[in-house]
Coordinates of C-alpha atoms in Angstrom, one line a residue:
M5 CA -68.0 -19.8 -119.3
T6 CA -69.2 -18.8 -115.4
A7 CA -71.1 -20.7 -113.0
V8 CA -74.4 -19.6 -114.2
D9 CA -73.8 -20.5 -117.6
A10 CA -72.6 -24.1 -116.5
A11 CA -76.1 -24.7 -114.8
P12 CA -78.4 -27.2 -115.9
R13 CA -81.4 -25.3 -117.5
A14 CA -85.0 -27.1 -116.9
V15 CA -86.3 -28.3 -119.9
R16 CA -90.0 -29.2 -120.5
P17 CA -90.8 -33.0 -121.2
W18 CA -91.3 -32.9 -124.9
G19 CA -94.9 -35.0 -124.3
A20 CA -95.9 -33.0 -121.3
E21 CA -98.4 -31.3 -123.3
R22 CA -100.0 -34.4 -124.4
L23 CA -100.9 -35.4 -120.5
E24 CA -104.4 -35.6 -120.0
T25 CA -105.4 -36.4 -116.1
Y26 CA -106.7 -39.4 -115.3
P27 CA -110.5 -39.9 -115.3
T28 CA -112.8 -40.2 -111.9
A29 CA -112.2 -43.3 -110.3
S30 CA -116.0 -45.3 -110.0
R31 CA -116.6 -48.6 -108.0
L32 CA -117.2 -51.5 -109.8
P33 CA -120.8 -53.1 -109.8
H34 CA -119.4 -56.4 -109.1
A35 CA -118.5 -58.1 -105.5
T36 CA -117.0 -61.3 -106.4
V37 CA -114.9 -63.3 -109.6
T38 CA -114.8 -67.1 -110.5
I39 CA -114.1 -69.0 -112.9
D40 CA -116.6 -71.1 -115.0
L41 CA -115.3 -74.3 -115.2
S42 CA -116.9 -75.5 -118.5
T43 CA -116.4 -72.5 -120.1
Q44 CA -112.7 -70.6 -118.9
L45 CA -114.4 -67.5 -118.7
G46 CA -114.7 -65.2 -115.5
V47 CA -118.5 -64.8 -113.8
F48 CA -119.1 -61.5 -112.1
R49 CA -121.3 -61.5 -109.4
D50 CA -122.9 -58.6 -107.0
G51 CA -123.6 -58.3 -102.8
A52 CA -126.8 -60.8 -103.1
G53 CA -124.7 -63.1 -105.7
R54 CA -126.7 -62.1 -108.6
V55 CA -124.4 -62.7 -111.8
V56 CA -123.2 -58.8 -113.6
D57 CA -122.8 -58.5 -117.3
M58 CA -119.6 -56.7 -117.8
G59 CA -120.6 -56.2 -121.3
K60 CA -118.4 -57.7 -124.5
H61 CA -114.9 -57.3 -124.9
G62 CA -112.0 -59.3 -127.8
T63 CA -109.8 -61.1 -127.3
G64 CA -106.2 -61.3 -129.1
C65 CA -103.0 -63.2 -129.5
G66 CA -99.8 -62.7 -131.3
T67 CA -96.8 -64.8 -132.9
E68 CA -93.4 -64.0 -133.5
T69 CA -90.8 -65.6 -135.7
S70 CA -87.3 -64.9 -135.9
T71 CA -84.7 -65.5 -138.8
V72 CA -81.1 -65.6 -139.2
T73 CA -79.7 -65.4 -142.5
N74 CA -76.1 -65.6 -141.9
S75 CA -75.0 -67.8 -139.3
D76 CA -71.7 -66.8 -138.6
S77 CA -73.6 -63.1 -138.0
Q78 CA -75.6 -61.3 -135.6
N79 CA -76.1 -58.4 -138.4
D80 CA -78.3 -60.2 -140.8
Q81 CA -81.5 -61.1 -138.6
G82 CA -85.1 -60.0 -139.3
H83 CA -88.7 -61.1 -137.6
D84 CA -92.0 -61.3 -138.5
Q85 CA -95.2 -60.5 -136.4
D86 CA -99.1 -60.7 -136.8
S87 CA -101.7 -60.2 -134.2
Q88 CA -105.7 -61.1 -134.6
Q89 CA -108.3 -59.5 -132.5
D90 CA -112.2 -60.7 -131.9

C-alpha cells in the first residue's frame, strides 16, 4: 500500500443532494409581543400599537409511557407514544 492509497478519499455526504437554499428573510409586521393575561396568548402589535393578525396555527401535545416487563433486565423494555394536533 502506498501513501497515496492510504490518504482518505473525499466522499460527498449522502444527504447533500436533498439540501435546498434558505428562503430569503423578510421583516415581520409586528414591533412588540405581549401576553393577554385572560387568554395566555401572545398579542402582536405594530409600531403604531395596532394589533397585527398573525394568522391561525394549531397546538400540539404528546405523551410517552415506558414499560419494563422484567425487573432484573433492561432488555425487556418498551414504550408507547401518541400525539394530538388541532
